[in-house]
Coordinates of N, CA, C and O in Angstrom, one line a residue:
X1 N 66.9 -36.2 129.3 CA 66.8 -34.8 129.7 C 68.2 -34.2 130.0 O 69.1 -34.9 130.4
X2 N 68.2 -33.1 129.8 CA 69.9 -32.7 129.4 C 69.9 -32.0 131.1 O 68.9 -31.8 131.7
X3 N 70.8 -31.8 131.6 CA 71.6 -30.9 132.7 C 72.0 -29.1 132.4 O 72.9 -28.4 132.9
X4 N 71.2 -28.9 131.9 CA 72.0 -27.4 131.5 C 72.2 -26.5 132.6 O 71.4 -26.3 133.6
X5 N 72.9 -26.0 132.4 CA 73.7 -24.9 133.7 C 72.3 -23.2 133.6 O 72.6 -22.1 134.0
X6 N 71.7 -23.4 133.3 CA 71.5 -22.1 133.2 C 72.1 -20.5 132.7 O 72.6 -20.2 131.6
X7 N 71.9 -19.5 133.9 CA 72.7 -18.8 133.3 C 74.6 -18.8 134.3 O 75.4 -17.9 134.4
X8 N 74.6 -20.1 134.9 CA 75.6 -20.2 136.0 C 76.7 -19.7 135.0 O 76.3 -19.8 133.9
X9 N 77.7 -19.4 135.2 CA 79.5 -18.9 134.7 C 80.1 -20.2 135.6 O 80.2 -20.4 136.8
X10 N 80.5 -20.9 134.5 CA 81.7 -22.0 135.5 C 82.6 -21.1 135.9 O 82.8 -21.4 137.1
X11 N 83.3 -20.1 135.5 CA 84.6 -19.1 135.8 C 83.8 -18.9 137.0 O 83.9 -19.8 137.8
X12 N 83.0 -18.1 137.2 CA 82.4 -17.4 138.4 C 82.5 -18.6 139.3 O 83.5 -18.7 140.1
X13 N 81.5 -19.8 139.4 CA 81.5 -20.6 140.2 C 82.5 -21.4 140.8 O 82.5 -21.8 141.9
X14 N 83.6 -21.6 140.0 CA 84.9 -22.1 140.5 C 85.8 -20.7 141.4 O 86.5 -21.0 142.3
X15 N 85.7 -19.6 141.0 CA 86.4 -18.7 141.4 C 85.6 -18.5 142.9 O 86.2 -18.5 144.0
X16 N 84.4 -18.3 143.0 CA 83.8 -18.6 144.3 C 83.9 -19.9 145.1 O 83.8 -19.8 146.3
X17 N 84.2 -21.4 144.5 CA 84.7 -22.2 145.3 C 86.2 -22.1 146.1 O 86.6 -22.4 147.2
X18 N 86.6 -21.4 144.8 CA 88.2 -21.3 145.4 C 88.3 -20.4 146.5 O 89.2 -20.7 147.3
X19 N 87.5 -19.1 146.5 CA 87.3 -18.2 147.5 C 86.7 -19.1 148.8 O 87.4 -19.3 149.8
X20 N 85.5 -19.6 148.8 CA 85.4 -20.1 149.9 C 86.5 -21.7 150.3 O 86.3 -21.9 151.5
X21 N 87.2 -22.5 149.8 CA 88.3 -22.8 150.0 C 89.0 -22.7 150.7 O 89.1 -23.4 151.7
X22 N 89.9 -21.7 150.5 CA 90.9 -20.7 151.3 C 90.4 -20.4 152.3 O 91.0 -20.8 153.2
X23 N 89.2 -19.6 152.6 CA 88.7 -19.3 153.7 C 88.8 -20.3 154.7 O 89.2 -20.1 155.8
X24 N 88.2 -21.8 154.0 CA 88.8 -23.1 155.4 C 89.7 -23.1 155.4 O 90.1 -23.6 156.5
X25 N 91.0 -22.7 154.5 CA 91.7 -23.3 154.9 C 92.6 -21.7 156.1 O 93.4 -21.8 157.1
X26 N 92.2 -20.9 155.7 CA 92.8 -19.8 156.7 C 92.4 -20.1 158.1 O 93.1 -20.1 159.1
X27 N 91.1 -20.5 158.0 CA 90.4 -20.9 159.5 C 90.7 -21.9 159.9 O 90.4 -22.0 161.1
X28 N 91.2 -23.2 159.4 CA 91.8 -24.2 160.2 C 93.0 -23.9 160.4 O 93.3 -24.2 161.6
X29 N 94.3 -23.2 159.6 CA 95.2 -22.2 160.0 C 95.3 -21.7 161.2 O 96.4 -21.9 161.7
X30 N 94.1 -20.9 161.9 CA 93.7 -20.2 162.9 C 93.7 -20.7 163.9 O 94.1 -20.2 165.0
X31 N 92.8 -22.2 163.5 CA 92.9 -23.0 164.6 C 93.9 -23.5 165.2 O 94.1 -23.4 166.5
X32 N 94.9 -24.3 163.8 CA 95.8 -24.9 164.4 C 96.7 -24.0 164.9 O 97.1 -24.3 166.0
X33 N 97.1 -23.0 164.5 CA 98.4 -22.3 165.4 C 97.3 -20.9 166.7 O 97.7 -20.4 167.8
X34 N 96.5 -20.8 166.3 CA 95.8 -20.0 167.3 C 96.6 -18.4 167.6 O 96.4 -17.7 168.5
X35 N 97.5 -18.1 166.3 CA 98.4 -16.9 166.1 C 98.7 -16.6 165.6 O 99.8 -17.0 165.2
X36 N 97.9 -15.4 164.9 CA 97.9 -14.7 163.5 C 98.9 -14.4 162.7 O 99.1 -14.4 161.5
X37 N 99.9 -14.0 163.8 CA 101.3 -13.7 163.2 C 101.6 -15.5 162.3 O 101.7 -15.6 161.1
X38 N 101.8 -16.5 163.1 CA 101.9 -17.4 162.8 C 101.2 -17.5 161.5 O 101.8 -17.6 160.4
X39 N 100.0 -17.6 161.7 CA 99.2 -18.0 160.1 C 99.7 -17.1 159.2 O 99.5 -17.6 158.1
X40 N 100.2 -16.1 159.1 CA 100.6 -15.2 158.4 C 102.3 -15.4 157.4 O 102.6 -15.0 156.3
X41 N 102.9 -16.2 158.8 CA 103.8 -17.1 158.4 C 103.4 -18.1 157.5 O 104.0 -18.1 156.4
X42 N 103.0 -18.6 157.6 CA 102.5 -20.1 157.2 C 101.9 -20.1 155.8 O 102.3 -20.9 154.9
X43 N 100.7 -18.9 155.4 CA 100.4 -18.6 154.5 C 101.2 -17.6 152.9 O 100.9 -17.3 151.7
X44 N 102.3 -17.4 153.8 CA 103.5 -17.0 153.1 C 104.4 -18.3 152.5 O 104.8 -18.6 151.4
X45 N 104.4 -18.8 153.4 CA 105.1 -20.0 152.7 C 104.6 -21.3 151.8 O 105.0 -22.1 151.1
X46 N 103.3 -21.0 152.4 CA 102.7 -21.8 151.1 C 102.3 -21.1 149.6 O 102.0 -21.8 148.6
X47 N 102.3 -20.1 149.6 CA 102.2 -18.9 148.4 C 103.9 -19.3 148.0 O 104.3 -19.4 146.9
X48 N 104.6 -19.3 148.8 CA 105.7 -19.6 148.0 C 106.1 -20.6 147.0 O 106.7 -20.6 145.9
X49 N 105.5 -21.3 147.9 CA 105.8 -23.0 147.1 C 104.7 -23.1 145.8 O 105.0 -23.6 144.7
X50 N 103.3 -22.5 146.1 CA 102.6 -22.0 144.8 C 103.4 -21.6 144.0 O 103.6 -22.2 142.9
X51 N 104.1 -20.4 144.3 CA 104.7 -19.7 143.4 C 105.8 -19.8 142.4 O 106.1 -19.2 141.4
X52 N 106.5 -21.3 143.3 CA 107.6 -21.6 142.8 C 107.0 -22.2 141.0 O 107.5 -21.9 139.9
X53 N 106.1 -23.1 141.3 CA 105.1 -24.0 140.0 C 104.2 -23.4 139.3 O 103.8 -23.8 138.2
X54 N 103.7 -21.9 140.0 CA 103.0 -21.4 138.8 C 103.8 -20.9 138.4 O 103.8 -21.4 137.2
X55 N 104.8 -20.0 138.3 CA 105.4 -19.4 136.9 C 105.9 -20.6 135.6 O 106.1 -20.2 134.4
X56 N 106.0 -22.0 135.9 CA 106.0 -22.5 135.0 C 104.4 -22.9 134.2 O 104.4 -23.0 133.0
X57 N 103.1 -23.1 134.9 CA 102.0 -22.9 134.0 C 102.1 -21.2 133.5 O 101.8 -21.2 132.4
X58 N 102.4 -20.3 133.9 CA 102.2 -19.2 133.3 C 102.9 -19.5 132.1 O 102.4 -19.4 131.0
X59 N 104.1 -19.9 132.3 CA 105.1 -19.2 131.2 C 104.8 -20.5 129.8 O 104.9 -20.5 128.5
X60 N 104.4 -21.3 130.6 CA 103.4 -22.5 129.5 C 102.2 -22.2 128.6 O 102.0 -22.6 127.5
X61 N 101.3 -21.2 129.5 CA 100.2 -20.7 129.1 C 100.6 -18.9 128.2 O 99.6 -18.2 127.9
X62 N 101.5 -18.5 127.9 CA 102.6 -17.0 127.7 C 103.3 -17.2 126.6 O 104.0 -16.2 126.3
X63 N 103.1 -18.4 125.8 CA 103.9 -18.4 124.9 C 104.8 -17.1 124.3 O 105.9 -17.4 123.9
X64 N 104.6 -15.9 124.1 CA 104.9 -15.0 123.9 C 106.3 -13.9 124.8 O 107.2 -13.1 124.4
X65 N 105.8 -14.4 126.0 CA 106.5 -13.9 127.3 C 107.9 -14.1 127.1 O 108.4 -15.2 126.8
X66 N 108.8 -12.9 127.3 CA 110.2 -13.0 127.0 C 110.6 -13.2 128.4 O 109.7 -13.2 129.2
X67 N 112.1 -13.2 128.8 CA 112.4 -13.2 130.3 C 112.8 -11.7 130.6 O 113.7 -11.0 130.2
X68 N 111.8 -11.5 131.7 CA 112.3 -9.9 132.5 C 113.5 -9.7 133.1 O 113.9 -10.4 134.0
X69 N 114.2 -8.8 132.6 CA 115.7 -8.5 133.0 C 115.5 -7.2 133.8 O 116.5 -7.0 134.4
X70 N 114.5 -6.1 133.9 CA 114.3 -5.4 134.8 C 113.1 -5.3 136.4 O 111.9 -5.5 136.1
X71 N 113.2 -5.2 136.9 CA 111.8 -5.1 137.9 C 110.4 -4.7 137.4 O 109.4 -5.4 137.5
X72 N 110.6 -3.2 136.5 CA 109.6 -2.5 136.2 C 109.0 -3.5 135.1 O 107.8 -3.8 135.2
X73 N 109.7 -4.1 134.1 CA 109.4 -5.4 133.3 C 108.5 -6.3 133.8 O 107.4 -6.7 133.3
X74 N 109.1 -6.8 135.1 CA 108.5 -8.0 135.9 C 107.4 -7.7 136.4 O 106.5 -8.6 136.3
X75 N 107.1 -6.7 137.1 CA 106.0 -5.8 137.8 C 105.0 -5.6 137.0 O 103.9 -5.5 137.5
X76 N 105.1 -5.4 135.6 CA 104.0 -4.8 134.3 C 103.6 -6.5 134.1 O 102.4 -6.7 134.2
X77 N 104.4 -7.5 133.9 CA 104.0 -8.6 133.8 C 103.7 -9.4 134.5 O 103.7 -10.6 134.1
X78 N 103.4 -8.9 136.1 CA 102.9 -9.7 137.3 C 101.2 -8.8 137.4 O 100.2 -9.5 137.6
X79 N 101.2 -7.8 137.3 CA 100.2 -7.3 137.3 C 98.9 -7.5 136.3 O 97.8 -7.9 136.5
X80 N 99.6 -6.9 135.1 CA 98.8 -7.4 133.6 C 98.7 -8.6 133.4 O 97.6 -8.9 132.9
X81 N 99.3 -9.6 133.4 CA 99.3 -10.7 133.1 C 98.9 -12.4 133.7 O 98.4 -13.5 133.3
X82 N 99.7 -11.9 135.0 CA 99.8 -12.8 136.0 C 98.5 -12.8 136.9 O 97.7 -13.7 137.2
X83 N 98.3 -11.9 137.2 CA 96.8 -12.0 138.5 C 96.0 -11.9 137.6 O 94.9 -12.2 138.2
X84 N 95.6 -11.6 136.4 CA 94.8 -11.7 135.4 C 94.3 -13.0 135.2 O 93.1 -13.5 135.3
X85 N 95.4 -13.7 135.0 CA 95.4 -15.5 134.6 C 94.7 -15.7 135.9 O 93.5 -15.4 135.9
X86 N 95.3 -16.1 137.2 CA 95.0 -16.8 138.0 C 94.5 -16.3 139.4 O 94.8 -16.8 140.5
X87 N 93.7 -15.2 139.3 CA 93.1 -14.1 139.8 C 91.9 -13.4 139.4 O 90.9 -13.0 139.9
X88 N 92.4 -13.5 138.2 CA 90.7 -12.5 137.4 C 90.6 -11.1 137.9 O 89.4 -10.6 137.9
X89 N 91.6 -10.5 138.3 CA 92.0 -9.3 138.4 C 92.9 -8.5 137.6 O 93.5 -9.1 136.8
X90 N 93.0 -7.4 137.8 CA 94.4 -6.8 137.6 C 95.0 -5.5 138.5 O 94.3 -4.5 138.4
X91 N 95.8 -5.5 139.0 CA 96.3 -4.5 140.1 C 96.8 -3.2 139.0 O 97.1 -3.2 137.8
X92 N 96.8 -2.4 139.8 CA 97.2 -0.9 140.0 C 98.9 -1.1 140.2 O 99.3 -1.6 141.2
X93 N 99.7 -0.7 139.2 CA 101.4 -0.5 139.4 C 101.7 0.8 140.5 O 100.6 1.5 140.3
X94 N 102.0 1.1 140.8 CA 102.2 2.6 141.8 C 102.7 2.6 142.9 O 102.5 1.7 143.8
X95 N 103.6 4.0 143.2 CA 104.1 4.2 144.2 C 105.7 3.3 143.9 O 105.9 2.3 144.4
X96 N 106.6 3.8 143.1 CA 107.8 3.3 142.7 C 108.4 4.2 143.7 O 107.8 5.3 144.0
X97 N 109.5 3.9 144.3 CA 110.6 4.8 145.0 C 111.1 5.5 143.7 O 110.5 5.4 142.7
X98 N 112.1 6.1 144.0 CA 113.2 7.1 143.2 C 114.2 5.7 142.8 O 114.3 5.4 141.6
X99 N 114.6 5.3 143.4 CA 115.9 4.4 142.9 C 114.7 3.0 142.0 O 115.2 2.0 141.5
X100 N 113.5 3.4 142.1 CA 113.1 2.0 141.2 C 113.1 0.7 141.5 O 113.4 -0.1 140.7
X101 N 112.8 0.5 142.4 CA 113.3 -1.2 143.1 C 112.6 -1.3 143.8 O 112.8 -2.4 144.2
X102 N 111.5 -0.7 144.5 CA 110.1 -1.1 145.1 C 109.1 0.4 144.7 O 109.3 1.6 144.5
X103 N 107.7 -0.5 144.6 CA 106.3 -0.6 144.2 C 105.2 -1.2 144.7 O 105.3 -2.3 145.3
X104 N 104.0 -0.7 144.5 CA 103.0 -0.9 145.2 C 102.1 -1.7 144.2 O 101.9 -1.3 143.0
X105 N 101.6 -2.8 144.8 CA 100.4 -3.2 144.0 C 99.1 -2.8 144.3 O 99.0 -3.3 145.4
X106 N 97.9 -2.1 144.1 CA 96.9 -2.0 144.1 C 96.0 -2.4 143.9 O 95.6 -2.0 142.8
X107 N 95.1 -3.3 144.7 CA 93.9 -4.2 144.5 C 92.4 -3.5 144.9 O 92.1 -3.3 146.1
X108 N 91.7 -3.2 144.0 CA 90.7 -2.8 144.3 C 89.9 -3.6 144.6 O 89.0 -3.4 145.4
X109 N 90.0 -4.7 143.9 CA 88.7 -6.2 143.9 C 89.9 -6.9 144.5 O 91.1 -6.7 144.3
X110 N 89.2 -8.0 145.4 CA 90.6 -8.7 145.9 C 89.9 -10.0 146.1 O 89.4 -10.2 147.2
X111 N 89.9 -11.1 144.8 CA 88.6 -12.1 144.9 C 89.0 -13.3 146.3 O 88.3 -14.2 146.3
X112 N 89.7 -13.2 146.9 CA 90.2 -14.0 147.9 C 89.8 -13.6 149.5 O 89.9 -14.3 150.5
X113 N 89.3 -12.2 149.5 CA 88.6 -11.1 150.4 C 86.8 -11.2 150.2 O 85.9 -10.8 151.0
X114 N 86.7 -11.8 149.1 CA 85.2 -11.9 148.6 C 84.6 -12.8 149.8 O 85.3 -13.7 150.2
X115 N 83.1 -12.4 150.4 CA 82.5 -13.0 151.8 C 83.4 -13.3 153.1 O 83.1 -14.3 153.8
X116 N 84.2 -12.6 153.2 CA 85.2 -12.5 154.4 C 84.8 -11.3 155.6 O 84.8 -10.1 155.5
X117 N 84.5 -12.1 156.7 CA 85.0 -10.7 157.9 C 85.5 -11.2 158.7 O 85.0 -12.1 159.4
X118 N 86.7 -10.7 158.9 CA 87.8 -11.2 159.7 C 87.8 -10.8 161.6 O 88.0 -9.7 162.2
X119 N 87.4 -12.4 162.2 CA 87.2 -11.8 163.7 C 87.9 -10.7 164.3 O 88.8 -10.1 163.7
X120 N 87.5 -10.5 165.5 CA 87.5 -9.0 166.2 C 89.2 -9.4 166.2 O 90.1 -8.7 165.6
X121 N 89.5 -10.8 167.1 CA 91.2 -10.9 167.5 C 92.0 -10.6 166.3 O 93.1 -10.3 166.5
X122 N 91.7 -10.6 165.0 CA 92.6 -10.9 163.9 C 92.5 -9.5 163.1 O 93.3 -9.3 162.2
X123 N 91.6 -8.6 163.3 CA 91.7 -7.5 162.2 C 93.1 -6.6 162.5 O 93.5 -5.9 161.6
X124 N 93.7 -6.6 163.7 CA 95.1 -5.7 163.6 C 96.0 -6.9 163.2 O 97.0 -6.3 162.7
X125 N 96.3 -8.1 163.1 CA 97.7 -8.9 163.0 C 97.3 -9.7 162.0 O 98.3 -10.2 161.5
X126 N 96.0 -10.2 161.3 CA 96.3 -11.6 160.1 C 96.2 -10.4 158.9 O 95.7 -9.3 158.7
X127 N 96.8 -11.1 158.4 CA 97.0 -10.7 156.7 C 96.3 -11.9 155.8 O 96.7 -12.8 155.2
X128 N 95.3 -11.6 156.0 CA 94.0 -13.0 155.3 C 95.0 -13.1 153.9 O 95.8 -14.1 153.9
X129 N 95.2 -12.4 153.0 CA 95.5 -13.0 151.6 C 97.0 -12.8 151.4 O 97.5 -12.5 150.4
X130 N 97.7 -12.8 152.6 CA 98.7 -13.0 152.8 C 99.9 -14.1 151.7 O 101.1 -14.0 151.3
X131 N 98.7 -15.3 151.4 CA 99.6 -16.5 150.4 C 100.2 -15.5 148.9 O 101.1 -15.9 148.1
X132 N 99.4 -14.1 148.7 CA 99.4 -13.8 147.8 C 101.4 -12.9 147.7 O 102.1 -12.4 146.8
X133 N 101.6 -13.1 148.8 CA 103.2 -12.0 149.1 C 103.9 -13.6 148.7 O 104.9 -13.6 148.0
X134 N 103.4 -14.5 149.2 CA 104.6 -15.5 149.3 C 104.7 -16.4 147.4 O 105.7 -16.9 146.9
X135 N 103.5 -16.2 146.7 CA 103.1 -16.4 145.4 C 104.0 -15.5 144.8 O 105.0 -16.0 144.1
X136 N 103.9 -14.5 144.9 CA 105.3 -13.1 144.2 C 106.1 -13.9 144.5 O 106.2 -14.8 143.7
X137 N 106.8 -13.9 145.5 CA 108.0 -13.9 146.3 C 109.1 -15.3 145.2 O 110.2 -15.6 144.7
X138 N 107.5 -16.0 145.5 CA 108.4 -17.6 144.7 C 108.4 -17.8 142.9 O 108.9 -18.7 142.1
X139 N 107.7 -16.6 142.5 CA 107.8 -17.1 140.9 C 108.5 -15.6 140.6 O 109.1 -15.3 139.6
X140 N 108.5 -15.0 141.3 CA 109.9 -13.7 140.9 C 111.3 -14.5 141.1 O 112.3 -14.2 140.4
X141 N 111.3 -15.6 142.0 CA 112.5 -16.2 142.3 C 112.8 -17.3 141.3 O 113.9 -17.7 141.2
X142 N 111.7 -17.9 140.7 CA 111.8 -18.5 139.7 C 112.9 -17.8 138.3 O 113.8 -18.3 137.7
X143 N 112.6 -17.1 138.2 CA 113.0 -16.5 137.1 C 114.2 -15.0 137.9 O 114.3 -13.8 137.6
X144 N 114.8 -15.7 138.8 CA 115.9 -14.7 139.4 C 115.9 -13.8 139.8 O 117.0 -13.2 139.7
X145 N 114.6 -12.9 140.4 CA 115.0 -12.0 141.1 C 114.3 -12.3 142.8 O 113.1 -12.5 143.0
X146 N 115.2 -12.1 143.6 CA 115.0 -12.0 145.2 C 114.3 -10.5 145.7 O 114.7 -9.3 145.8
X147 N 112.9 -11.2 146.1 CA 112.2 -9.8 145.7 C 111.6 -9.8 147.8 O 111.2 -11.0 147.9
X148 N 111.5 -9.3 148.7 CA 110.9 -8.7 149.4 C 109.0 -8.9 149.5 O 108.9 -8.1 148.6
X149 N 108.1 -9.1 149.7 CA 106.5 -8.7 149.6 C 105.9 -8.3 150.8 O 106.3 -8.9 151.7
X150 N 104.9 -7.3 151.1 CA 104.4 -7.7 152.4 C 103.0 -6.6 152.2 O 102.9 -5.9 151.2
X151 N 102.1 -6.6 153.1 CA 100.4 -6.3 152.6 C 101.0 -5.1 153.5 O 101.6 -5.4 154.5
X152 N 100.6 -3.4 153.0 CA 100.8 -2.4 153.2 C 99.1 -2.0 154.2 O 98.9 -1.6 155.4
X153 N 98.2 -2.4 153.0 CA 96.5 -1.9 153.7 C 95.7 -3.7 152.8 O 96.1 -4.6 152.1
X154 N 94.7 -3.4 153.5 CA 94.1 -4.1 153.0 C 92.9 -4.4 153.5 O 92.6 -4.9 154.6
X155 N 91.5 -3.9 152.1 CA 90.2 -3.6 152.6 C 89.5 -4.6 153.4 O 88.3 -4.5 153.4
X156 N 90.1 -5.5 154.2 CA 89.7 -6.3 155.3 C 90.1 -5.7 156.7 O 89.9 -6.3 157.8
X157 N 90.6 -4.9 156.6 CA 91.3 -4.0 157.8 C 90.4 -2.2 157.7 O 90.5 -1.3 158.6
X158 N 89.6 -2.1 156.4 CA 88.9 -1.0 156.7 C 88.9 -0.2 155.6 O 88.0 0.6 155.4
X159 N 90.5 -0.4 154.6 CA 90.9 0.3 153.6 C 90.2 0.4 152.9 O 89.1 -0.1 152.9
X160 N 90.8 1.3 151.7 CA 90.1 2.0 150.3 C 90.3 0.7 149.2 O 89.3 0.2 148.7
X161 N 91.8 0.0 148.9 CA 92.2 -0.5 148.7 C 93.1 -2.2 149.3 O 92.9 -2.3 150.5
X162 N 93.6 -3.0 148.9 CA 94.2 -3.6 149.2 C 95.4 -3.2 148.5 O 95.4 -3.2 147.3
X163 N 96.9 -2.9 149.5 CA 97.9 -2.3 148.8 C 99.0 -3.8 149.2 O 98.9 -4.3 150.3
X164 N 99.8 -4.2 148.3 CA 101.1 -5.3 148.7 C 102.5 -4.4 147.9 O 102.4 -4.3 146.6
X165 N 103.3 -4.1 148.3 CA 104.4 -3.8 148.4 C 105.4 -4.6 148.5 O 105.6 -5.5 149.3
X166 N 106.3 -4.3 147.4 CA 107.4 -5.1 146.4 C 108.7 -4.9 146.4 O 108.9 -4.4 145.3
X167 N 109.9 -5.1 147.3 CA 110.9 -4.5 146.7 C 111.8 -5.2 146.3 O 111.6 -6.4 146.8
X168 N 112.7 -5.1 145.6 CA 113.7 -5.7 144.9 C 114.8 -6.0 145.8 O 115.1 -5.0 146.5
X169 N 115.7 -7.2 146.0 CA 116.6 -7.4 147.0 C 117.8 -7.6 145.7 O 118.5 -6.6 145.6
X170 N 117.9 -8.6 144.9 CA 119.0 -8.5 144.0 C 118.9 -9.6 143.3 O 118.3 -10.5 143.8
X171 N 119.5 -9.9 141.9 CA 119.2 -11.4 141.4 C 119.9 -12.0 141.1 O 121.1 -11.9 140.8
X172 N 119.1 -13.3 141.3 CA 119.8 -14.4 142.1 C 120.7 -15.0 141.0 O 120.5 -14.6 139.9
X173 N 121.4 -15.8 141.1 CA 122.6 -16.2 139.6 C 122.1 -17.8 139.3 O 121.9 -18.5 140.3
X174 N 122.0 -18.4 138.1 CA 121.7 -19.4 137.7 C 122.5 -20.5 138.2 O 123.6 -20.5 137.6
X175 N 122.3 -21.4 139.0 CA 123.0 -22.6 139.8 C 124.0 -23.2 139.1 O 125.0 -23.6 139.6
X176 N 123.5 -23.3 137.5 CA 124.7 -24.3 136.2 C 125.7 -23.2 135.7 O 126.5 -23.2 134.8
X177 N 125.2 -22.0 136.6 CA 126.5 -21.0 135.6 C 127.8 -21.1 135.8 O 128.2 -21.3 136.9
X178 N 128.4 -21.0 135.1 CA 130.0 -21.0 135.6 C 130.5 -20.1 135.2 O 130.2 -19.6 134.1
X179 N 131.5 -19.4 136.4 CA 131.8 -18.1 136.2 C 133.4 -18.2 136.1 O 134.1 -17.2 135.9

């Protein structure tokens, strides 16, 4: 007698595992530091260290993908391409300054927010998807640029949107270069 899945979506059901996932692990987070700011820290730096390893599956899985030498470049290919792969989303680009060097990302669906309500102590200070600033932070640095992240709104706090904000610090120089 066979096992068949029905009409289940492995994509769907794993993207719901992963969602509820995270959620323990933000809440044992919670526990162990008992200080949102803290977890906020914490979940930044482990999006980092994500971030550092996925731009190499992306750029494995991208065959096509050249290297971004501008922001606006990197930003069209973190949005379109990147949270697409490993998100199943895609953000909104917007809200560039005048000088071009920061931008807003726009999350309307924010699958890491999916069955979340964040207790009474935590809706002014955690940044539940917070890993997602420190994920930028480390595969923009992968590929040289020192970039800034941090969550502007975000519909766990009441918003229309979930907004994360981007700006460009400067890029970083290749360690084997000789100048």
């Amino acid at each position: 007698m066979s096992r068949g899945r029905g009409n289940m979506d492995a994509k769907r059901v794993s993207s719901e595992l992963f969602t509820l996932t995270y959620g323990c692990m933000v809440a044992q987070l919670l526990r162990d530091y008992d200080n949102p700011d803290e977890v906020n820290k914490q979940l930044d730096k482990m999006g980092y260290n994500i971030g550092v390893r996925l731009i190499e599956d992306f750029l494995a899985h991208t065959p096509g993908a050249k290297r971004c030498t501008q922001l606006e470049e990197a930003a069209d290919v973190l949005a379109k391409q990147g949270f697409r792969m490993f998100l199943g989303t895609v953000p909104e680009i917007k809200n560039w300054n005048a000088a071009k060097d920061e931008f807003s990302l726009i999350l309307t669906e924010n699958p890491l927010s999916e069955f979340v309500e964040l207790p009474p102590t935590c809706t002014d200070s955690l940044w539940y998807s917070n890993i997602i600033c420190g994920v930028i932070r480390g595969a923009l640095e992968m590929i040289q640029m020192d970039v800034k992240c941090w969550f502007v709104n975000d519909t766990l706090r009441g918003a229309d949107a979930t907004e994360i904000r981007v700006r460009f610090i400067k890029i970083l120089e290749d360690e084997g270069q000789v100048h």
